[in-house]
Amino acid sequence: MKIRSTIGRWVDRADRLNDWRRHHVQQRRPPGPLEIVPYLGYGTAQRLMLSGRVLRLVAHRAPQAADPAWRNLVAVYRRMASGEVPGARVRAVLGEQALEAEADGEGHFEMTFEPAQPLDKPLWQEVGLELLWPVAAGALPVTATARVLVPPPTARLAVVSDLDDTVVWSNVRHRLRMLSLLLRSNAYTRKPFAGVSALYRALHRGASGAQGNPVFYVSSSPWNLYTPLRDFLRLQGLPEGPLLLKDFGDHLLFGPLDHVSHKLRHIEQLLAAYPALPFVLIGDSGEQDPEIYARVVQAHPGRVCAVYIRSVDPDPARHAAVARLAEEAAAAGVPLRLVADSVAVAEHAAQAGWVSPSAVDDVRADRREEATARVA
């Protein structure tokens, strides 16, 4: 504990020094090449919410499956050391409507469009972005395109999923091991839990196979890893969906984490954005997902149709704690199930009518294929 506390203090000092550098040193630099990194947004035909970040442009080499550990380490360091542009101003254009926003101290900006007329095209909306300040004299315009998810009318539920130890093994209960795993892997070499890809595709497609149910990924991973995480989801065949991440800092590794408030805040926003959709919540038993989701069940009666918790903590006391939460959720009419794998989730979801019966066979096949590939 003493060693961990000492390391935590040093990381805290490093984080504060980085803040000083960002707010005082970078302001004195000439603008140089900059970029807008848009994040996948979400909304409805009446309201679109989007965000992104303004950074100093750094050329990132695309990862390869055969990359050695040292190259992964360099890639992660370059992303963690990203040069944010505090106070940057960005204009967003959607049709005839334009908005402007100023980035915060981390280079983040957020915007909300409320079109005069409801959008008549569901699914992904495209919003043009342009950097207004800072702009170097004679430099080409800095532009990007943000994409915003609008669930189709056929959607029958929404899925909120954790990432670490839920979709992919991260060892998040042991911070230093988690950091070591992160530094030794990339989007190609990290693999999801067996059957996860097929399960999430089934939930996205729904019972009819064409419902287009939205999937949201809420994680305590830092925004610096947004692009590698998107690459991971794409490469592993997981449904495309907004990632709701956190700012980078020592709290991600050593502090008590504001994991609970972060997840609750984003789930509350999603519930408010889609009042007509029931939600499926997916997490793991390693940290506080069962407690967080149980609070959502109690605070929002009738909004959650199921909670699935991947069992990653073998401690009997943890199993007992989750069992107590399951009893409380059951009293509210919501199944909260501690599951061993993706097949158990698929079987329950098929019985409830949320995925097609054939999806269970797909998840089993996906699990077999991934297990075989790992042995090979």
mmCIF file of C-alpha atoms in Angstrom:
data_model
loop_
_atom_site.group_PDB
_atom_site.id
_atom_site.type_symbol
_atom_site.label_atom_id
_atom_site.label_comp_id
_atom_site.label_asym_id
_atom_site.label_seq_id
_atom_site.Cartn_x
_atom_site.Cartn_y
_atom_site.Cartn_z
ATOM 1 C CA MET A 1 0.000 0.000 0.000
ATOM 2 C CA LYS A 2 2.888 2.373 0.842
ATOM 3 C CA ILE A 3 4.495 1.771 -2.562
ATOM 4 C CA ARG A 4 1.184 2.294 -4.324
ATOM 5 C CA SER A 5 0.606 5.519 -2.374
ATOM 6 C CA THR A 6 4.082 6.800 -3.249
ATOM 7 C CA ILE A 7 3.615 6.017 -6.929
ATOM 8 C CA GLY A 8 0.227 7.680 -6.809
ATOM 9 C CA ARG A 9 1.734 10.882 -5.408
ATOM 10 C CA TRP A 10 4.383 10.952 -8.125
ATOM 11 C CA VAL A 11 1.777 10.404 -10.821
ATOM 12 C CA ASP A 12 -0.318 13.169 -9.296
ATOM 13 C CA ARG A 13 2.649 15.544 -9.463
ATOM 14 C CA ALA A 14 3.333 14.544 -13.047
ATOM 15 C CA ASP A 15 -0.300 15.168 -13.921
ATOM 16 C CA ARG A 16 -0.219 18.636 -12.356
ATOM 17 C CA LEU A 17 3.029 19.411 -14.183
ATOM 18 C CA ASN A 18 1.413 18.342 -17.448
ATOM 19 C CA ASP A 19 -1.531 20.651 -16.726
ATOM 20 C CA TRP A 20 0.899 23.542 -16.146
ATOM 21 C CA ARG A 21 2.709 22.758 -19.393
ATOM 22 C CA ARG A 22 -0.545 22.598 -21.318
ATOM 23 C CA HIS A 23 -2.001 25.837 -19.976
ATOM 24 C CA HIS A 24 1.175 27.965 -19.922
ATOM 25 C CA VAL A 25 3.733 26.599 -22.343
ATOM 26 C CA GLN A 26 1.456 25.618 -25.224
ATOM 27 C CA GLN A 27 -0.249 29.001 -25.201
ATOM 28 C CA ARG A 28 3.088 30.574 -26.166
ATOM 29 C CA ARG A 29 3.746 28.281 -29.101
ATOM 30 C CA PRO A 30 2.829 29.281 -32.631
ATOM 31 C CA PRO A 31 -0.311 27.387 -33.680
ATOM 32 C CA GLY A 32 1.496 24.873 -35.909
ATOM 33 C CA PRO A 33 -0.413 22.015 -37.545
ATOM 34 C CA LEU A 34 -3.630 21.295 -35.639
ATOM 35 C CA GLU A 35 -6.455 18.801 -36.002
ATOM 36 C CA ILE A 36 -10.055 18.381 -34.892
ATOM 37 C CA VAL A 37 -10.796 14.917 -33.525
ATOM 38 C CA PRO A 38 -14.601 14.465 -33.608
ATOM 39 C CA TYR A 39 -16.215 11.866 -31.372
ATOM 40 C CA LEU A 40 -19.264 9.861 -32.393
ATOM 41 C CA GLY A 41 -22.270 11.731 -31.052
ATOM 42 C CA TYR A 42 -25.849 10.711 -30.431
ATOM 43 C CA GLY A 43 -29.300 12.227 -30.468
ATOM 44 C CA THR A 44 -32.744 12.208 -32.012
ATOM 45 C CA ALA A 45 -34.477 13.800 -34.988
ATOM 46 C CA GLN A 46 -35.059 16.851 -32.770
ATOM 47 C CA ARG A 47 -31.731 17.106 -30.930
ATOM 48 C CA LEU A 48 -28.141 16.184 -31.793
ATOM 49 C CA MET A 49 -25.290 16.152 -29.271
ATOM 50 C CA LEU A 50 -21.717 16.049 -30.477
ATOM 51 C CA SER A 51 -18.266 16.629 -29.051
ATOM 52 C CA GLY A 52 -14.627 16.431 -29.975
ATOM 53 C CA ARG A 53 -11.175 17.665 -29.226
ATOM 54 C CA VAL A 54 -8.687 20.093 -30.778
ATOM 55 C CA LEU A 55 -5.129 18.762 -30.707
ATOM 56 C CA ARG A 56 -1.739 19.503 -32.152
ATOM 57 C CA LEU A 57 -1.369 17.290 -35.187
ATOM 58 C CA VAL A 58 0.761 14.207 -34.605
ATOM 59 C CA ALA A 59 1.265 11.508 -37.225
ATOM 60 C CA HIS A 60 0.220 8.194 -35.659
ATOM 61 C CA ARG A 61 1.407 5.011 -37.303
ATOM 62 C CA ALA A 62 -1.388 2.492 -37.874
ATOM 63 C CA PRO A 63 -0.894 -0.535 -35.581
ATOM 64 C CA GLN A 64 -0.084 -3.949 -36.988
ATOM 65 C CA ALA A 65 -0.812 -7.394 -35.611
ATOM 66 C CA ALA A 66 2.910 -8.208 -35.503
ATOM 67 C CA ASP A 67 3.975 -5.030 -33.682
ATOM 68 C CA PRO A 68 6.420 -5.707 -30.812
ATOM 69 C CA ALA A 69 5.723 -4.454 -27.285
ATOM 70 C CA TRP A 70 8.097 -1.501 -27.588
ATOM 71 C CA ARG A 71 6.221 -0.133 -30.595
ATOM 72 C CA ASN A 72 2.908 -0.437 -28.741
ATOM 73 C CA LEU A 73 4.503 1.392 -25.818
ATOM 74 C CA VAL A 74 5.617 4.245 -28.066
ATOM 75 C CA ALA A 75 2.172 4.473 -29.672
ATOM 76 C CA VAL A 76 0.403 4.664 -26.299
ATOM 77 C CA TYR A 77 2.873 7.271 -25.016
ATOM 78 C CA ARG A 78 2.333 9.461 -28.082
ATOM 79 C CA ARG A 79 -1.417 9.374 -27.544
ATOM 80 C CA MET A 80 -1.177 10.038 -23.813
ATOM 81 C CA ALA A 81 1.140 12.974 -24.455
ATOM 82 C CA SER A 82 -1.290 14.592 -26.886
ATOM 83 C CA GLY A 83 -1.002 18.369 -27.188
ATOM 84 C CA GLU A 84 -4.407 19.775 -26.295
ATOM 85 C CA VAL A 85 -5.336 23.270 -27.478
ATOM 86 C CA PRO A 86 -7.161 25.077 -24.633
ATOM 87 C CA GLY A 87 -9.651 27.723 -25.690
ATOM 88 C CA ALA A 88 -9.780 26.628 -29.336
ATOM 89 C CA ARG A 89 -12.897 27.799 -31.153
ATOM 90 C CA VAL A 90 -14.794 25.492 -33.487
ATOM 91 C CA ARG A 91 -17.725 26.076 -35.835
ATOM 92 C CA ALA A 92 -20.174 23.274 -36.625
ATOM 93 C CA VAL A 93 -22.576 23.343 -39.586
ATOM 94 C CA LEU A 94 -25.661 21.187 -40.088
ATOM 95 C CA GLY A 95 -27.683 22.194 -43.128
ATOM 96 C CA GLU A 96 -28.570 25.876 -42.710
ATOM 97 C CA GLN A 97 -27.696 25.937 -39.009
ATOM 98 C CA ALA A 98 -24.291 26.862 -37.588
ATOM 99 C CA LEU A 99 -23.012 26.808 -34.015
ATOM 100 C CA GLU A 100 -19.739 27.802 -32.387
ATOM 101 C CA ALA A 101 -18.098 26.412 -29.267
ATOM 102 C CA GLU A 102 -14.957 27.118 -27.241
ATOM 103 C CA ALA A 103 -12.831 24.209 -26.048
ATOM 104 C CA ASP A 104 -12.067 23.790 -22.356
ATOM 105 C CA GLY A 105 -8.625 23.421 -20.809
ATOM 106 C CA GLU A 106 -8.322 19.869 -22.165
ATOM 107 C CA GLY A 107 -9.170 20.889 -25.723
ATOM 108 C CA HIS A 108 -12.671 19.401 -25.461
ATOM 109 C CA PHE A 109 -15.709 21.056 -27.009
ATOM 110 C CA GLU A 110 -19.398 20.143 -26.961
ATOM 111 C CA MET A 111 -22.375 21.293 -29.028
ATOM 112 C CA THR A 112 -26.089 20.606 -29.171
ATOM 113 C CA PHE A 113 -28.099 21.142 -32.350
ATOM 114 C CA GLU A 114 -31.869 21.568 -32.192
ATOM 115 C CA PRO A 115 -32.996 21.734 -35.828
ATOM 116 C CA ALA A 116 -35.940 23.984 -36.657
ATOM 117 C CA GLN A 117 -37.498 21.025 -38.450
ATOM 118 C CA PRO A 118 -37.076 17.406 -37.287
ATOM 119 C CA LEU A 119 -34.512 15.504 -39.296
ATOM 120 C CA ASP A 120 -36.130 13.186 -41.815
ATOM 121 C CA LYS A 121 -33.159 10.806 -42.137
ATOM 122 C CA PRO A 122 -32.440 8.406 -39.269
ATOM 123 C CA LEU A 123 -29.140 6.721 -38.421
ATOM 124 C CA TRP A 124 -25.884 8.616 -38.837
ATOM 125 C CA GLN A 125 -26.017 12.376 -39.361
ATOM 126 C CA GLU A 126 -22.957 14.261 -40.602
ATOM 127 C CA VAL A 127 -21.956 17.643 -39.178
ATOM 128 C CA GLY A 128 -19.163 19.726 -40.702
ATOM 129 C CA LEU A 129 -16.531 21.149 -38.337
ATOM 130 C CA GLU A 130 -14.032 23.963 -38.896
ATOM 131 C CA LEU A 131 -11.375 25.402 -36.604
ATOM 132 C CA LEU A 132 -11.812 29.163 -36.160
ATOM 133 C CA TRP A 133 -8.974 29.773 -33.695
ATOM 134 C CA PRO A 134 -6.047 29.401 -33.465
ATOM 135 C CA VAL A 135 -5.202 29.439 -37.161
ATOM 136 C CA ALA A 136 -1.667 29.963 -38.448
ATOM 137 C CA ALA A 137 -1.191 32.607 -41.121
ATOM 138 C CA GLY A 138 -1.388 31.050 -44.563
ATOM 139 C CA ALA A 139 -2.342 27.623 -43.212
ATOM 140 C CA LEU A 140 -4.974 25.510 -44.906
ATOM 141 C CA PRO A 141 -8.377 25.349 -43.133
ATOM 142 C CA VAL A 142 -8.582 22.706 -40.416
ATOM 143 C CA THR A 143 -11.811 20.759 -40.943
ATOM 144 C CA ALA A 144 -13.414 17.468 -39.959
ATOM 145 C CA THR A 145 -16.763 15.700 -40.131
ATOM 146 C CA ALA A 146 -18.584 14.614 -36.985
ATOM 147 C CA ARG A 147 -21.038 11.734 -37.132
ATOM 148 C CA VAL A 148 -24.060 11.605 -34.844
ATOM 149 C CA LEU A 149 -26.160 8.492 -34.234
ATOM 150 C CA VAL A 150 -29.941 8.854 -34.504
ATOM 151 C CA PRO A 151 -31.573 5.477 -33.733
ATOM 152 C CA PRO A 152 -34.099 4.410 -36.375
ATOM 153 C CA PRO A 153 -37.829 4.120 -35.599
ATOM 154 C CA THR A 154 -37.410 0.335 -35.699
ATOM 155 C CA ALA A 155 -35.217 0.364 -32.552
ATOM 156 C CA ARG A 156 -36.829 -1.466 -29.638
ATOM 157 C CA LEU A 157 -34.156 -1.078 -26.957
ATOM 158 C CA ALA A 158 -30.810 0.562 -26.226
ATOM 159 C CA VAL A 159 -27.670 -1.154 -24.963
ATOM 160 C CA VAL A 160 -25.180 0.426 -22.566
ATOM 161 C CA SER A 161 -21.983 -1.546 -22.112
ATOM 162 C CA ASP A 162 -18.789 -1.179 -20.173
ATOM 163 C CA LEU A 163 -15.569 -2.052 -22.030
ATOM 164 C CA ASP A 164 -12.832 -3.071 -19.601
ATOM 165 C CA ASP A 165 -13.349 -6.626 -18.303
ATOM 166 C CA THR A 166 -16.775 -6.670 -19.966
ATOM 167 C CA VAL A 167 -15.945 -6.643 -23.677
ATOM 168 C CA VAL A 168 -12.192 -7.153 -23.412
ATOM 169 C CA TRP A 169 -9.983 -8.515 -20.641
ATOM 170 C CA SER A 170 -8.196 -5.551 -19.004
ATOM 171 C CA ASN A 171 -7.393 -6.640 -15.426
ATOM 172 C CA VAL A 172 -8.856 -3.325 -14.266
ATOM 173 C CA ARG A 173 -8.893 -4.425 -10.602
ATOM 174 C CA HIS A 174 -5.081 -4.368 -10.646
ATOM 175 C CA ARG A 175 -3.992 -0.973 -11.988
ATOM 176 C CA LEU A 176 -0.348 -1.744 -12.703
ATOM 177 C CA ARG A 177 -1.226 -5.009 -14.458
ATOM 178 C CA MET A 178 -3.873 -3.163 -16.454
ATOM 179 C CA LEU A 179 -1.298 -0.543 -17.486
ATOM 180 C CA SER A 180 1.186 -3.261 -18.452
ATOM 181 C CA LEU A 181 -1.434 -5.004 -20.606
ATOM 182 C CA LEU A 182 -2.354 -1.715 -22.283
ATOM 183 C CA LEU A 183 1.263 -0.947 -23.098
ATOM 184 C CA ARG A 184 1.910 -4.426 -24.525
ATOM 185 C CA SER A 185 -1.068 -4.601 -26.891
ATOM 186 C CA ASN A 186 -2.927 -2.752 -29.636
ATOM 187 C CA ALA A 187 -6.240 -2.876 -31.493
ATOM 188 C CA TYR A 188 -5.094 -5.921 -33.476
ATOM 189 C CA THR A 189 -3.584 -7.977 -30.683
ATOM 190 C CA ARG A 190 -6.250 -7.398 -28.014
ATOM 191 C CA LYS A 191 -9.207 -9.725 -28.362
ATOM 192 C CA PRO A 192 -12.734 -9.526 -26.925
ATOM 193 C CA PHE A 193 -14.120 -12.193 -24.640
ATOM 194 C CA ALA A 194 -15.237 -15.217 -26.650
ATOM 195 C CA GLY A 195 -18.683 -14.678 -28.156
ATOM 196 C CA VAL A 196 -18.916 -10.974 -27.329
ATOM 197 C CA SER A 197 -18.838 -9.758 -30.941
ATOM 198 C CA ALA A 198 -21.698 -12.018 -32.032
ATOM 199 C CA LEU A 199 -23.701 -11.186 -28.895
ATOM 200 C CA TYR A 200 -23.484 -7.434 -29.400
ATOM 201 C CA ARG A 201 -24.322 -7.760 -33.078
ATOM 202 C CA ALA A 202 -27.394 -9.786 -32.099
ATOM 203 C CA LEU A 203 -28.502 -7.169 -29.571
ATOM 204 C CA HIS A 204 -27.968 -4.441 -32.165
ATOM 205 C CA ARG A 205 -30.043 -6.308 -34.758
ATOM 206 C CA GLY A 206 -32.763 -7.294 -32.307
ATOM 207 C CA ALA A 207 -35.362 -10.028 -32.623
ATOM 208 C CA SER A 208 -36.271 -9.105 -36.208
ATOM 209 C CA GLY A 209 -32.658 -8.948 -37.323
ATOM 210 C CA ALA A 210 -33.062 -5.359 -38.567
ATOM 211 C CA GLN A 211 -34.066 -3.249 -35.552
ATOM 212 C CA GLY A 212 -30.883 -1.158 -35.415
ATOM 213 C CA ASN A 213 -30.864 -0.962 -31.615
ATOM 214 C CA PRO A 214 -28.227 1.612 -30.553
ATOM 215 C CA VAL A 215 -25.181 0.459 -28.587
ATOM 216 C CA PHE A 216 -23.286 2.855 -26.310
ATOM 217 C CA TYR A 217 -19.918 2.116 -24.720
ATOM 218 C CA VAL A 218 -19.367 3.855 -21.363
ATOM 219 C CA SER A 219 -15.838 3.405 -20.047
ATOM 220 C CA SER A 220 -13.331 4.993 -17.672
ATOM 221 C CA SER A 221 -10.646 4.731 -20.351
ATOM 222 C CA PRO A 222 -9.146 8.138 -21.256
ATOM 223 C CA TRP A 223 -10.195 10.138 -24.303
ATOM 224 C CA ASN A 224 -6.574 9.850 -25.482
ATOM 225 C CA LEU A 225 -7.359 6.221 -26.402
ATOM 226 C CA TYR A 226 -10.535 7.047 -28.329
ATOM 227 C CA THR A 227 -9.116 6.228 -31.775
ATOM 228 C CA PRO A 228 -7.511 2.890 -30.757
ATOM 229 C CA LEU A 229 -10.748 1.865 -29.039
ATOM 230 C CA ARG A 230 -12.777 2.683 -32.142
ATOM 231 C CA ASP A 231 -10.287 0.674 -34.195
ATOM 232 C CA PHE A 232 -10.671 -2.229 -31.770
ATOM 233 C CA LEU A 233 -14.477 -2.214 -32.055
ATOM 234 C CA ARG A 234 -14.273 -2.095 -35.839
ATOM 235 C CA LEU A 235 -11.639 -4.805 -36.176
ATOM 236 C CA GLN A 236 -13.503 -7.155 -33.838
ATOM 237 C CA GLY A 237 -16.825 -6.705 -35.631
ATOM 238 C CA LEU A 238 -18.599 -4.999 -32.711
ATOM 239 C CA PRO A 239 -21.463 -2.595 -33.499
ATOM 240 C CA GLU A 240 -20.416 0.989 -34.103
ATOM 241 C CA GLY A 241 -21.597 3.282 -31.346
ATOM 242 C CA PRO A 242 -20.620 6.340 -29.305
ATOM 243 C CA LEU A 243 -17.827 5.892 -26.772
ATOM 244 C CA LEU A 244 -18.243 7.934 -23.592
ATOM 245 C CA LEU A 245 -14.815 8.155 -21.980
ATOM 246 C CA LYS A 246 -12.958 10.275 -19.388
ATOM 247 C CA ASP A 247 -10.140 12.780 -19.162
ATOM 248 C CA PHE A 248 -6.699 11.331 -18.549
ATOM 249 C CA GLY A 249 -5.105 11.652 -15.091
ATOM 250 C CA ASP A 250 -3.626 9.807 -12.181
ATOM 251 C CA HIS A 251 -7.152 8.985 -10.924
ATOM 252 C CA LEU A 252 -7.401 6.472 -13.753
ATOM 253 C CA LEU A 253 -4.639 4.396 -12.196
ATOM 254 C CA PHE A 254 -4.359 4.933 -8.472
ATOM 255 C CA GLY A 255 -7.152 7.030 -7.019
ATOM 256 C CA PRO A 256 -10.517 5.775 -5.769
ATOM 257 C CA LEU A 257 -11.838 6.655 -9.220
ATOM 258 C CA ASP A 258 -14.923 8.705 -9.956
ATOM 259 C CA HIS A 259 -15.981 5.670 -11.959
ATOM 260 C CA VAL A 260 -19.425 5.680 -10.339
ATOM 261 C CA SER A 261 -20.286 9.318 -11.004
ATOM 262 C CA HIS A 262 -18.905 9.121 -14.543
ATOM 263 C CA LYS A 263 -21.069 6.144 -15.486
ATOM 264 C CA LEU A 264 -24.172 7.365 -13.691
ATOM 265 C CA ARG A 265 -23.953 10.755 -15.375
ATOM 266 C CA HIS A 266 -23.733 9.308 -18.864
ATOM 267 C CA ILE A 267 -26.436 6.701 -18.282
ATOM 268 C CA GLU A 268 -28.729 9.421 -16.935
ATOM 269 C CA GLN A 269 -28.097 11.468 -20.089
ATOM 270 C CA LEU A 270 -28.866 8.502 -22.327
ATOM 271 C CA LEU A 271 -32.078 7.708 -20.464
ATOM 272 C CA ALA A 272 -33.153 11.333 -20.865
ATOM 273 C CA ALA A 273 -32.244 11.347 -24.557
ATOM 274 C CA TYR A 274 -34.330 8.230 -25.341
ATOM 275 C CA PRO A 275 -37.356 8.194 -23.015
ATOM 276 C CA ALA A 276 -39.266 5.714 -25.194
ATOM 277 C CA LEU A 277 -36.565 3.020 -25.228
ATOM 278 C CA PRO A 278 -35.952 0.399 -22.523
ATOM 279 C CA PHE A 279 -32.297 -0.197 -21.702
ATOM 280 C CA VAL A 280 -30.106 -3.283 -21.380
ATOM 281 C CA LEU A 281 -27.083 -2.642 -19.137
ATOM 282 C CA ILE A 282 -23.968 -4.819 -19.462
ATOM 283 C CA GLY A 283 -20.960 -4.743 -17.145
ATOM 284 C CA ASP A 284 -18.722 -6.909 -14.992
ATOM 285 C CA SER A 285 -18.279 -7.797 -11.336
ATOM 286 C CA GLY A 286 -14.717 -6.494 -11.101
ATOM 287 C CA GLU A 287 -15.582 -3.008 -9.894
ATOM 288 C CA GLN A 288 -18.827 -1.144 -9.306
ATOM 289 C CA ASP A 289 -20.961 -1.974 -12.337
ATOM 290 C CA PRO A 290 -23.509 -4.066 -10.362
ATOM 291 C CA GLU A 291 -23.941 -1.283 -7.792
ATOM 292 C CA ILE A 292 -24.169 1.425 -10.448
ATOM 293 C CA TYR A 293 -26.732 -0.455 -12.519
ATOM 294 C CA ALA A 294 -28.767 -1.380 -9.437
ATOM 295 C CA ARG A 295 -28.985 2.321 -8.589
ATOM 296 C CA VAL A 296 -30.230 3.052 -12.111
ATOM 297 C CA VAL A 297 -32.882 0.333 -11.776
ATOM 298 C CA GLN A 298 -34.152 1.808 -8.508
ATOM 299 C CA ALA A 299 -34.024 5.437 -9.684
ATOM 300 C CA HIS A 300 -35.743 4.809 -13.028
ATOM 301 C CA PRO A 301 -38.574 2.292 -12.659
ATOM 302 C CA GLY A 302 -39.585 0.694 -15.922
ATOM 303 C CA ARG A 303 -36.594 1.977 -17.901
ATOM 304 C CA VAL A 304 -34.246 -1.007 -17.563
ATOM 305 C CA CYS A 305 -35.310 -4.362 -18.960
ATOM 306 C CA ALA A 306 -32.224 -6.381 -17.967
ATOM 307 C CA VAL A 307 -28.789 -6.144 -16.353
ATOM 308 C CA TYR A 308 -26.031 -8.587 -17.305
ATOM 309 C CA ILE A 309 -22.878 -8.788 -15.190
ATOM 310 C CA ARG A 310 -19.897 -10.776 -16.449
ATOM 311 C CA SER A 311 -18.362 -12.700 -13.559
ATOM 312 C CA VAL A 312 -14.656 -11.810 -13.385
ATOM 313 C CA ASP A 313 -14.134 -11.722 -9.595
ATOM 314 C CA PRO A 314 -14.017 -15.246 -8.051
ATOM 315 C CA ASP A 315 -14.308 -13.960 -4.481
ATOM 316 C CA PRO A 316 -17.385 -15.605 -2.853
ATOM 317 C CA ALA A 317 -18.065 -12.374 -0.971
ATOM 318 C CA ARG A 318 -18.343 -10.537 -4.286
ATOM 319 C CA HIS A 319 -20.726 -13.178 -5.626
ATOM 320 C CA ALA A 320 -22.859 -12.767 -2.514
ATOM 321 C CA ALA A 321 -22.911 -8.988 -2.899
ATOM 322 C CA VAL A 322 -24.068 -9.270 -6.512
ATOM 323 C CA ALA A 323 -26.703 -11.817 -5.468
ATOM 324 C CA ARG A 324 -28.129 -9.317 -2.968
ATOM 325 C CA LEU A 325 -28.309 -6.673 -5.670
ATOM 326 C CA ALA A 326 -30.032 -9.196 -7.952
ATOM 327 C CA GLU A 327 -32.719 -9.749 -5.308
ATOM 328 C CA GLU A 328 -33.327 -5.996 -5.042
ATOM 329 C CA ALA A 329 -33.538 -5.657 -8.830
ATOM 330 C CA ALA A 330 -35.902 -8.628 -9.061
ATOM 331 C CA ALA A 331 -38.211 -6.911 -6.565
ATOM 332 C CA ALA A 332 -38.308 -4.006 -9.034
ATOM 333 C CA GLY A 333 -39.138 -6.415 -11.863
ATOM 334 C CA VAL A 334 -35.703 -6.362 -13.493
ATOM 335 C CA PRO A 335 -33.490 -9.452 -13.963
ATOM 336 C CA LEU A 336 -29.918 -8.774 -12.829
ATOM 337 C CA ARG A 337 -27.921 -11.837 -13.846
ATOM 338 C CA LEU A 338 -24.336 -12.748 -12.981
ATOM 339 C CA VAL A 339 -23.188 -14.652 -16.071
ATOM 340 C CA ALA A 340 -20.143 -16.729 -16.913
ATOM 341 C CA ASP A 341 -20.046 -15.932 -20.618
ATOM 342 C CA SER A 342 -21.769 -14.392 -23.632
ATOM 343 C CA VAL A 343 -23.797 -17.524 -24.367
ATOM 344 C CA ALA A 344 -25.664 -17.167 -21.052
ATOM 345 C CA VAL A 345 -26.608 -13.601 -21.999
ATOM 346 C CA ALA A 346 -27.742 -14.660 -25.477
ATOM 347 C CA GLU A 347 -29.892 -17.472 -24.098
ATOM 348 C CA HIS A 348 -31.667 -15.166 -21.653
ATOM 349 C CA ALA A 349 -32.090 -12.406 -24.255
ATOM 350 C CA ALA A 350 -33.554 -14.896 -26.741
ATOM 351 C CA GLN A 351 -36.052 -16.150 -24.162
ATOM 352 C CA ALA A 352 -37.059 -12.545 -23.452
ATOM 353 C CA GLY A 353 -37.538 -11.853 -27.167
ATOM 354 C CA TRP A 354 -34.728 -9.268 -27.483
ATOM 355 C CA VAL A 355 -32.647 -11.286 -29.949
ATOM 356 C CA SER A 356 -33.580 -13.962 -32.472
ATOM 357 C CA PRO A 357 -33.326 -17.608 -31.358
ATOM 358 C CA SER A 358 -30.732 -18.228 -34.077
ATOM 359 C CA ALA A 359 -28.508 -15.620 -32.428
ATOM 360 C CA VAL A 360 -27.729 -18.080 -29.631
ATOM 361 C CA ASP A 361 -26.177 -20.477 -32.142
ATOM 362 C CA ASP A 362 -24.217 -17.579 -33.655
ATOM 363 C CA VAL A 363 -22.792 -16.646 -30.251
ATOM 364 C CA ARG A 364 -21.863 -20.283 -29.544
ATOM 365 C CA ALA A 365 -20.112 -20.529 -32.925
ATOM 366 C CA ASP A 366 -18.304 -17.241 -32.344
ATOM 367 C CA ARG A 367 -17.144 -18.479 -28.948
ATOM 368 C CA ARG A 368 -15.808 -21.702 -30.464
ATOM 369 C CA GLU A 369 -13.992 -19.883 -33.262
ATOM 370 C CA GLU A 370 -12.313 -17.415 -30.913
ATOM 371 C CA ALA A 371 -11.345 -20.143 -28.458
ATOM 372 C CA THR A 372 -9.829 -22.178 -31.301
ATOM 373 C CA ALA A 373 -7.938 -19.172 -32.633
ATOM 374 C CA ARG A 374 -6.404 -18.486 -29.225
ATOM 375 C CA VAL A 375 -5.253 -22.075 -28.817
ATOM 376 C CA ALA A 376 -3.705 -21.955 -32.276
#
